[in-house]
């Protein structure tokens, strides 16, 4: 899609002339662009995002969440002697101080972030140390926000990790079978239905108060952490659209789902998709060391299960989206959502076999 980036960028408090603005990154939800501006003889980069307003109906409230969280973190990072422009996601405000613009002529809702320099977001774990760093990053992020008043946050996507509700949505997509695709994926459908009992465990623990509800990121994939390009150390956690109240088992589980697999999330060759217990251990070590004593027994007891549950939820969402006609997750080729759900189910089978080992590892740290 071509947008009038000159006009878009012109609304924001950035100096200089727009040199270029090109598609960037691998996100499934928003459209991300890298902009380069010429400012006083030097080039400055920015991240321009077109916000997915089909999904985020209340953009104003979404952006208010991001403003609150990033301002809070920037202050905390400055207080501890860090560089807020690099260690926190940072909004560039418009000339009138707003966090985003809405312009139908420009093509929708846009926001700009400061570009986090000399840092990389990895799509797969290339070195265990990177995965360790992402664990420390998410743990540190949770610590930074431990004193943040969660009641200020608007629940952007209610029931985001409510697996009972997700299962119900899956059943609806299956029943509707709008494109007659169910017959192509019978095995996968069966896989989901057989595991229905997974859905209520954490939902019930949260509801009863046996597990604490905390400020969580809710999309803790490796590619939502920026690591230093030279040292590999973590720099910042990004992609804050889904910051909401939730369980740390969700955040932990989603990291494991994405990072403990050496193959891509949409790898068609399942022989390349395997759950790595070694990487699981690496993540547990980093995450629990960063979180310290704030982890409760109920959380610890369910971390390994959270990994299975988040993988199940994601696979079920990919499969439902295939049945719905690929409406939610951006796809670049036919059956990409089927490949995505199959990788998730392969990982679940592996994790189910190694479940006791996984729990033992959590116990040890
Ligand atoms: P999505 O919600 O679609 O996943 P993200 O906010 O995660 O979008 O951005 C997609 C990609 O863009 C990231 O994986 C990362 O590579 C890059 N990116 C996003 N924000 C920044 C930033 N502030 N600085 C540098 N790179 C960024
Ligand atoms: C989406 O935006 P992105 O690519 O970081 C999705 C996550 C899924 C993930 C699967 C708002 O994340 O929930 O786990 O794809 N985000 C939303 O890769 O639905
Ligand atoms: Mg992302």
Coordinates of C-alpha atoms and ligand atoms in Angstrom, one line a residue:
X1 CA 0.0 0.0 0.0
X2 CA 1.3 3.5 -0.8
X3 CA 0.6 6.2 1.8
X4 CA 1.5 9.8 1.7
X5 CA 4.3 9.5 4.1
X6 CA 5.5 13.0 3.6
X7 CA 2.2 14.3 4.9
X8 CA 2.0 11.7 7.7
X9 CA 5.5 12.5 9.0
X10 CA 4.9 16.2 8.6
X11 CA 2.3 16.0 11.4
X12 CA 4.9 14.9 14.0
X13 CA 7.5 16.8 15.9
X14 CA 10.4 15.6 13.7
X15 CA 12.9 17.8 11.9
X16 CA 14.2 17.6 8.4
X17 CA 13.2 16.2 5.1
X18 CA 11.8 12.7 4.5
X19 CA 14.3 10.8 2.4
X20 CA 12.5 7.4 2.3
X21 CA 10.0 5.3 4.0
X22 CA 9.9 1.6 3.4
X23 CA 8.1 -1.5 4.7
X24 CA 10.0 -3.0 7.7
X25 CA 9.9 -6.0 10.0
X26 CA 7.8 -9.2 10.2
X27 CA 4.8 -8.2 12.4
X28 CA 1.5 -9.9 11.7
X29 CA -0.8 -7.1 12.9
X30 CA 0.3 -3.6 12.2
X31 CA 2.1 -2.2 9.1
X32 CA 5.6 -1.1 10.0
X33 CA 7.8 1.2 8.0
X34 CA 11.3 2.5 8.4
X35 CA 11.6 6.3 7.7
X36 CA 14.8 8.1 7.1
X37 CA 14.9 11.9 7.6
X38 CA 17.7 14.2 6.7
X39 CA 18.3 16.5 9.6
X40 CA 21.2 19.1 9.6
X41 CA 23.3 16.9 7.3
X42 CA 22.7 13.7 9.3
X43 CA 20.2 10.9 8.7
X44 CA 17.8 10.0 11.5
X45 CA 15.6 6.9 11.5
X46 CA 12.1 6.5 12.8
X47 CA 9.6 3.7 12.9
X48 CA 6.3 4.6 11.4
X49 CA 3.4 2.3 12.0
X50 CA -0.1 2.2 10.5
X51 CA -2.2 1.0 13.4
X52 CA -4.5 -1.9 12.6
X53 CA -7.8 -0.2 13.4
X54 CA -9.8 -3.1 12.2
X55 CA -8.5 -4.9 15.3
X56 CA -7.9 -2.0 17.7
X57 CA -11.3 -0.3 17.6
X58 CA -10.4 2.2 20.3
X59 CA -7.1 3.6 19.0
X60 CA -7.3 6.5 21.4
X61 CA -7.4 4.3 24.4
X62 CA -4.7 2.0 23.0
X63 CA -2.4 4.9 22.4
X64 CA -3.1 6.2 25.9
X65 CA -1.9 2.9 27.3
X66 CA 1.3 3.1 25.3
X67 CA 1.8 6.7 26.3
X68 CA 1.4 5.8 30.0
X69 CA 3.6 2.8 30.0
X70 CA 6.4 4.3 27.9
X71 CA 6.5 7.5 29.9
X72 CA 6.6 5.5 33.1
X73 CA 9.4 3.3 31.9
X74 CA 11.4 6.2 30.4
X75 CA 11.3 7.8 33.8
X76 CA 12.4 4.6 35.6
X77 CA 15.2 4.0 33.1
X78 CA 16.5 7.5 33.5
X79 CA 16.4 7.2 37.3
X80 CA 18.6 4.1 37.1
X81 CA 21.1 5.8 34.8
X82 CA 20.0 4.2 31.5
X83 CA 19.3 5.8 28.2
X84 CA 15.5 6.1 27.8
X85 CA 15.6 6.7 24.0
X86 CA 17.3 3.3 23.6
X87 CA 16.1 1.2 26.5
X88 CA 12.4 2.0 26.2
X89 CA 10.1 2.2 23.3
X90 CA 9.5 5.9 22.9
X91 CA 6.7 7.8 21.1
X92 CA 7.4 10.8 18.9
X93 CA 4.4 13.1 19.6
X94 CA 2.7 15.2 17.0
X95 CA 3.3 18.9 16.8
X96 CA 0.2 19.4 19.0
X97 CA 1.3 16.8 21.5
X98 CA -0.9 13.8 20.4
X99 CA 0.4 10.2 20.4
X100 CA -0.9 9.5 16.9
X101 CA -2.7 10.9 13.9
X102 CA -5.9 9.9 12.2
X103 CA -6.1 11.1 8.7
X104 CA -8.4 9.3 6.2
X105 CA -6.7 11.0 3.3
X106 CA -3.4 9.5 4.6
X107 CA -4.9 6.1 4.9
X108 CA -5.9 5.7 8.6
X109 CA -4.1 5.9 12.0
X110 CA -0.4 6.4 12.2
X111 CA 2.1 6.7 15.1
X112 CA 5.9 7.2 15.1
X113 CA 8.5 5.7 17.5
X114 CA 12.1 6.7 18.0
X115 CA 14.2 4.1 16.2
X116 CA 16.2 2.0 18.6
X117 CA 19.7 2.2 17.1
X118 CA 22.2 -0.5 16.6
X119 CA 19.8 -3.2 17.8
X120 CA 18.3 -6.3 16.2
X121 CA 15.0 -8.2 16.6
X122 CA 15.6 -11.9 15.8
X123 CA 13.0 -14.1 14.1
X124 CA 14.5 -17.3 15.5
X125 CA 17.0 -18.0 18.2
X126 CA 20.4 -18.0 16.5
X127 CA 22.4 -18.2 19.8
X128 CA 21.1 -19.4 23.2
X129 CA 22.6 -16.2 24.7
X130 CA 20.1 -14.2 22.7
X131 CA 17.2 -16.2 24.1
X132 CA 18.6 -15.8 27.6
X133 CA 18.8 -12.0 27.0
X134 CA 15.2 -11.9 25.9
X135 CA 14.2 -13.7 29.1
X136 CA 16.0 -11.1 31.2
X137 CA 14.5 -8.4 29.1
X138 CA 10.9 -9.5 29.7
X139 CA 11.7 -10.2 33.4
X140 CA 13.1 -6.7 33.7
X141 CA 10.2 -5.2 31.9
X142 CA 7.8 -6.8 34.4
X143 CA 9.9 -5.5 37.3
X144 CA 9.9 -2.0 35.8
X145 CA 6.1 -2.1 35.7
X146 CA 5.7 -3.7 39.1
X147 CA 4.8 -0.3 40.6
X148 CA 2.7 0.8 37.7
X149 CA -1.0 1.3 38.6
X150 CA -2.6 -1.3 36.4
X151 CA -6.1 0.2 36.9
X152 CA -5.0 3.0 34.5
X153 CA -4.8 0.6 31.6
X154 CA -7.6 0.1 29.2
X155 CA -8.1 -3.6 28.3
X156 CA -7.4 -3.2 24.6
X157 CA -8.3 -6.7 23.5
X158 CA -10.5 -8.1 26.3
X159 CA -10.1 -11.9 26.8
X160 CA -6.9 -11.9 24.8
X161 CA -5.6 -15.0 26.5
X162 CA -8.9 -16.2 27.8
X163 CA -8.4 -19.7 26.4
X164 CA -12.0 -20.8 27.3
X165 CA -13.3 -17.9 25.1
X166 CA -10.7 -18.7 22.4
X167 CA -12.0 -22.3 22.3
X168 CA -15.5 -21.1 21.9
X169 CA -14.5 -18.8 19.1
X170 CA -12.7 -21.7 17.4
X171 CA -15.9 -23.8 17.7
X172 CA -17.8 -21.0 16.0
X173 CA -15.4 -20.8 13.1
X174 CA -15.6 -24.6 12.8
X175 CA -19.3 -24.6 12.8
X176 CA -19.6 -21.8 10.2
X177 CA -16.8 -23.3 8.0
X178 CA -17.4 -20.3 5.7
X179 CA -15.0 -21.5 3.0
X180 CA -15.5 -25.2 3.2
X181 CA -11.9 -25.6 4.4
X182 CA -12.6 -27.8 7.5
X183 CA -12.3 -31.0 5.4
X184 CA -8.7 -30.2 4.5
X185 CA -7.7 -29.8 8.1
X186 CA -9.5 -32.6 9.9
X187 CA -6.5 -33.9 11.7
X188 CA -5.6 -30.4 13.1
X189 CA -9.2 -29.8 14.2
X190 CA -9.2 -33.1 16.0
X191 CA -6.0 -32.1 17.7
X192 CA -7.6 -29.0 19.1
X193 CA -10.8 -30.6 20.2
X194 CA -9.0 -33.4 22.1
X195 CA -7.2 -30.9 24.3
X196 CA -10.2 -28.8 25.4
X197 CA -9.4 -29.5 29.1
X198 CA -6.3 -27.3 28.8
X199 CA -8.4 -24.2 28.3
X200 CA -9.8 -23.5 31.8
X201 CA -6.9 -24.2 34.1
X202 CA -5.2 -20.7 34.2
X203 CA -8.5 -18.8 33.6
X204 CA -9.9 -20.5 36.7
X205 CA -6.8 -19.8 38.8
X206 CA -6.9 -16.1 37.9
X207 CA -10.7 -15.9 38.4
X208 CA -10.5 -17.4 41.9
X209 CA -7.6 -15.2 42.9
X210 CA -5.3 -18.2 43.5
X211 CA -3.0 -16.8 40.8
X212 CA -2.3 -13.0 40.8
X213 CA -3.3 -10.8 37.9
X214 CA -0.3 -8.6 36.9
X215 CA 0.5 -6.1 34.2
X216 CA 1.7 -8.3 31.4
X217 CA 3.0 -7.8 27.8
X218 CA 0.9 -10.5 26.2
X219 CA 3.0 -10.8 23.0
X220 CA 6.4 -11.9 24.3
X221 CA 7.9 -13.2 21.1
X222 CA 11.6 -13.0 20.6
X223 CA 11.0 -10.5 17.8
X224 CA 9.5 -8.1 20.2
X225 CA 12.8 -7.6 22.0
X226 CA 15.6 -5.5 20.6
X227 CA 19.1 -6.9 21.3
X228 CA 22.3 -4.9 20.9
X229 CA 23.8 -5.6 17.4
X230 CA 27.3 -5.8 18.7
X231 CA 27.1 -7.3 22.2
X232 CA 23.9 -9.3 21.9
X233 CA 22.7 -7.9 25.3
X234 CA 19.1 -6.8 25.6
X235 CA 18.3 -3.2 24.9
X236 CA 14.5 -2.9 25.0
X237 CA 11.1 -4.6 24.9
X238 CA 8.9 -3.3 22.0
X239 CA 5.4 -3.9 20.6
X240 CA 3.3 -2.7 23.5
X241 CA -0.2 -2.9 21.9
X242 CA -1.3 -5.8 24.1
X243 CA -0.2 -4.5 27.5
X244 CA -3.0 -5.6 29.8
X245 CA -3.7 -7.3 33.0
X246 CA -2.9 -11.0 32.7
X247 CA -0.7 -13.9 34.1
X248 CA 3.0 -14.2 33.9
X249 CA 2.4 -17.8 32.8
X250 CA 1.0 -16.3 29.5
X251 CA 4.1 -14.1 29.0
X252 CA 6.5 -16.9 29.9
X253 CA 4.6 -19.4 27.8
X254 CA 4.4 -17.3 24.7
X255 CA 8.2 -16.7 24.8
X256 CA 8.8 -20.5 25.0
X257 CA 6.3 -21.1 22.2
X258 CA 8.2 -18.9 19.8
X259 CA 11.8 -19.2 21.0
X260 CA 12.3 -22.9 21.8
X261 CA 11.8 -23.9 18.1
X262 CA 14.7 -23.5 15.8
X263 CA 12.4 -23.3 12.8
X264 CA 10.2 -20.4 11.6
X265 CA 6.7 -20.2 13.0
X266 CA 5.3 -21.0 9.5
X267 CA 7.9 -23.7 8.5
X268 CA 6.2 -26.1 6.1
X269 CA 8.7 -28.9 6.8
X270 CA 7.8 -30.2 10.2
X271 CA 10.9 -32.3 10.5
X272 CA 12.7 -29.0 11.2
X273 CA 10.3 -28.1 14.0
X274 CA 11.4 -29.3 17.4
X275 CA 11.0 -28.3 21.0
X276 CA 14.3 -27.6 22.6
X277 CA 14.5 -28.5 26.2
X278 CA 17.9 -26.8 26.4
X279 CA 16.5 -23.5 25.2
X280 CA 13.6 -23.9 27.7
X281 CA 16.2 -24.2 30.5
X282 CA 18.0 -21.1 29.2
X283 CA 14.8 -19.1 29.3
X284 CA 13.7 -20.3 32.7
X285 CA 17.1 -19.3 34.1
X286 CA 17.0 -15.8 32.7
X287 CA 13.4 -15.1 33.4
X288 CA 13.3 -16.4 37.0
X289 CA 16.6 -14.7 37.8
X290 CA 15.2 -11.4 36.5
X291 CA 11.9 -11.7 38.3
X292 CA 13.4 -12.8 41.6
X293 CA 11.1 -13.3 44.6
X294 CA 8.0 -11.8 43.0
X295 CA 7.0 -15.2 41.5
X296 CA 4.3 -16.9 43.6
X297 CA 4.0 -20.7 44.0
X298 CA 0.9 -20.9 41.8
X299 CA 2.7 -19.1 39.0
X300 CA 5.8 -21.3 39.3
X301 CA 3.7 -24.4 39.4
X302 CA 2.1 -23.4 36.1
X303 CA 4.9 -21.9 34.0
X304 CA 5.6 -25.1 32.1
X305 CA 1.9 -25.6 31.5
X306 CA 1.7 -22.0 30.3
X307 CA 4.1 -22.9 27.5
X308 CA 1.9 -25.7 26.3
X309 CA -1.2 -23.5 26.7
X310 CA 0.1 -20.5 24.8
X311 CA 1.2 -22.8 22.0
X312 CA -2.2 -24.4 22.0
X313 CA -3.9 -21.1 21.9
X314 CA -1.8 -19.7 19.1
X315 CA -2.2 -22.9 17.0
X316 CA -5.9 -22.8 17.6
X317 CA -6.0 -19.1 16.5
X318 CA -4.1 -19.8 13.3
X319 CA -6.4 -22.7 12.5
X320 CA -9.5 -20.7 13.2
X321 CA -8.2 -17.9 11.0
X322 CA -7.7 -20.4 8.2
X323 CA -11.3 -21.5 8.5
X324 CA -12.4 -17.9 8.6
X325 CA -10.6 -17.2 5.3
X326 CA -7.3 -15.7 6.7
X327 CA -8.8 -12.5 7.9
X328 CA -6.7 -11.8 11.0
X329 CA -3.1 -12.8 10.7
X330 CA -1.3 -11.3 7.7
X331 CA -0.6 -14.0 5.2
X332 CA 1.8 -13.9 2.1
X333 CA 0.9 -17.3 0.6
X334 CA -1.9 -19.8 0.5
X335 CA -2.1 -22.1 3.5
X336 CA 0.4 -20.1 5.5
X337 CA -2.0 -20.3 8.5
X338 CA -2.2 -24.0 8.2
X339 CA 1.6 -24.3 8.2
X340 CA 1.6 -22.0 11.3
X341 CA -0.9 -24.1 13.2
X342 CA 1.0 -27.3 12.3
X343 CA 4.3 -26.1 13.7
X344 CA 2.4 -25.2 16.9
X345 CA 0.9 -28.6 17.2
X346 CA 4.2 -30.3 16.6
X347 CA 5.7 -28.3 19.4
X348 CA 2.8 -29.3 21.7
X349 CA 3.4 -33.0 21.0
X350 CA 7.0 -32.5 21.9
X351 CA 6.3 -30.6 25.0
X352 CA 3.7 -33.0 26.2
X353 CA 6.3 -35.8 26.0
X354 CA 8.8 -33.6 28.0
X355 CA 6.4 -32.1 30.4
X356 CA 7.9 -33.7 33.6
X357 CA 11.4 -32.6 32.5
X358 CA 10.1 -29.1 31.9
X359 CA 8.5 -28.9 35.4
X360 CA 11.7 -30.2 36.9
X361 CA 13.7 -27.5 35.3
X362 CA 11.4 -24.8 36.7
X363 CA 11.6 -26.4 40.1
X364 CA 15.4 -26.2 40.0
X365 CA 15.6 -22.5 39.5
Ligands
LIG1 P1 3.7 -5.9 15.1 O1 2.8 -5.5 16.1 O2 3.1 -5.9 13.7 O3 4.5 -7.2 15.4 P2 6.1 -4.4 16.0 O4 5.8 -3.2 16.8 O5 6.6 -5.6 16.7 O6 4.9 -4.7 15.0 O7 7.2 -4.0 14.9 C1 7.6 -4.9 13.9 C2 9.2 -5.0 13.8 O8 9.7 -3.6 13.5 C3 9.9 -5.4 15.0 O9 10.0 -6.8 15.1 C4 11.2 -4.7 14.9 O10 12.1 -5.5 14.0 C5 10.9 -3.4 14.2 N1 10.7 -2.3 15.2 C6 9.6 -1.9 15.8 N2 9.8 -0.9 16.6 C7 11.1 -0.5 16.5 C8 11.9 0.5 17.1 N3 11.4 1.4 17.9 N4 13.2 0.6 16.8 C9 13.7 -0.3 15.9 N5 13.0 -1.3 15.3 C10 11.7 -1.4 15.6
LIG2 C1 0.6 -11.5 16.5 O1 1.8 -8.5 16.1 P1 2.6 -9.8 16.3 O2 3.1 -10.4 15.0 O3 3.8 -9.5 17.3 C2 -0.5 -11.6 17.5 C3 0.0 -12.5 18.7 C4 0.4 -13.9 18.2 C5 1.4 -13.7 17.1 C6 1.8 -15.0 16.5 C7 -2.4 -8.6 18.6 O4 1.7 -10.8 17.1 O5 -1.1 -12.7 19.6 O6 0.9 -14.7 19.2 O7 1.0 -12.8 16.1 N1 -0.9 -10.3 18.0 C8 -2.2 -9.9 18.2 O8 3.0 -14.8 15.8 O9 -3.1 -10.7 17.9
LIG3 MG1 5.8 -7.6 17.0

